[in-house]
Amino acid sequence: MTNFTPEQQDYLAKTIAGLGLDRAFSPVSAASAPERVYGTPVEDLCREELRKYETHPCDLWEVIEDWTARGLIAEGLDQFLLRHWGFFNVEPADAGYMCRLRLPSCQLRGDQMIALAGIAEDLAGGFAHVTTRGNLQLRNIAPKDVLDVHFALREVGLSCHGSGADSARNITASPTAGFDPVEIADLRDQAIQLGQTIAQTRALQGLPRKFNVAFDGGGKVSCVADTNDIAFQAVTVGAGGTLDPGVYCRIGLGGITGHKDFARYTGTLCQPAEAARVAAAMLHVFVEHGDRTNRKRARLKYLLDEQGVDWFLDRTQEKLDARGIMLLRQGTEQDAPRAAVDRQGHIGAHLQSDGRHYLGIALEMGRLSPAQMRLIGKAAIDVGDNDLRLTVWQNVLLPHITVARVSELRTHLAEAGLATDATAFAAGAVACTGKWACKFGLAYTKADGTALVRHLQDRFALDAPINIHLTGCPNSCAQHYIGDIGLMGATLPDGNEGYMVVLGGGTDADEGIARALPGPIPAADLNMTVEGIVARYLDRRDPGEAFLTFVRRLPDDALPSLLDRSVVPI
């Protein structure tokens, strides 16, 4: 440019820069390298990850204020972001928002339940549902009331923040923790600690995909820990191995039964008091290495499949080194047997370790009215140490009741439509929201499930429970693959509602993925179809044989015979 005047040189320089041609002659620097999110180039992010890159879920507050002031409902990727705050746009299936609470360790106080009754009555649809993760949902929330709900929850020490989208979902623990006569360890504090760590850590509120963590203390009521991405299972380890005898937590990884996988127990343990920090370290590894390009392969299972469990544990140990925490390795040979899970231990009166009792209240598909919520809350205050527990079986436990008050309280609850006993069908029946109020639902799971249970208990009296799981779509929120009888909503060729039927699922000592029957069947035929399956089981089983044992001994080619009406007249 030596032959040009200074004015011409300046003009040419500005023109070249304006067209971006200067970058073609400049060396590549770190500043000009492609932007990345934990190693993934921004241009390769899936649409949800790109939206989180543009606006982190934690930075949504002023936008929420604006939406609420204007009465606008979030849509598209905006409502995806808002789910991180616990509010779900469920239109057109249902009106307004659904709000999902966070209740780490599935525990709340009686006064909080009373406050929730008021929120449900004044700001939501006049009811609440217990979910299959031991928390509560409120529905029919108007867009203008979002902040009122948020502040009303905060006022009583509750929150819905981080309960949806790419978050660690409600951290579950054994519902009888702290008073279970056979539990190995009370792990509630670990669930609560992990919940607080997540709430206070920005990086843990934008995971590659949703994440489930459970802490099972080894008591009589299961929290189905082996279905979670991370499962902590308390065990008593005896002498003879490399570890000192004592209580530890075995760590399972990668459970996601909607994809037909249980958590893998790989010989890794930790001290119970360190479980929350171990879980947090694992979450950070998932944040840094999870797939952000393909939503269908973004769960922990797929990272483990790709990189291997040992690789994941090595990365976790690198995080834990700074805290002086060691993952421990030992096989199960020295583990004492786990106490048997009582499949109906969440219903009825049961003895606690301190001589008092807890009452398991049966709910139809998890539904509670404000009046029932107030009654339960007041009972907890008056006779139950102000303590309440929720279960993954969509019901409520009222603990710490003296023997003298049990009968009186059962009568009082029954008068309000809150039974403390249930049939073998009702005790283990769970259902997601389904088509009634979820845009993904393909069948009316709650209504169909209620009708099915009533139909079956009018016809059969069983000597052992049969758990029925109804889920509205392949997302499997009610985990149909772990039910004795699993039902997944489907669309028939004519466009009507139907169900796929699977049989023989279970967890814990009964762990196994259910097998499919031919289908789908019309929803209109559901009652008679399941009635036929139960009738054929009763006709063909060995004396006293449980449904699960009966189904599992049938070979695959014999399962369809359970649908054959010619086998047993119904």
Coordinates of C-alpha atoms in Angstrom, one line a residue, residues 2 21 35 62 88 100 124 135 194 210-211 213 230 257 276 290 300 344 352 418 447 492 557:
T2 CA 3.1 2.2 -0.3
L21 CA -11.5 -9.8 4.4
E35 CA -17.1 -20.9 20.5
E62 CA -36.6 -10.4 34.5
F88 CA -44.7 -26.1 32.5
R100 CA -43.9 -29.1 40.0
A124 CA -54.2 -23.3 41.0
N135 CA -43.2 -34.6 45.2
L194 CA -27.4 -32.6 47.2
K210 CA -32.8 -34.5 33.0
F211 CA -31.2 -36.5 35.8
V213 CA -30.7 -39.4 41.9
I230 CA -27.3 -42.5 40.2
T257 CA -36.0 -47.9 32.6
A276 CA -24.0 -36.1 48.3
G290 CA -22.7 -35.3 28.2
L300 CA -26.1 -40.6 31.5
Q344 CA -47.5 -52.8 50.7
Q352 CA -41.7 -47.6 63.7
L418 CA -58.6 -40.9 52.8
A447 CA -59.1 -41.9 34.5
L492 CA -54.4 -47.0 17.3
D557 CA -44.0 -67.4 22.8

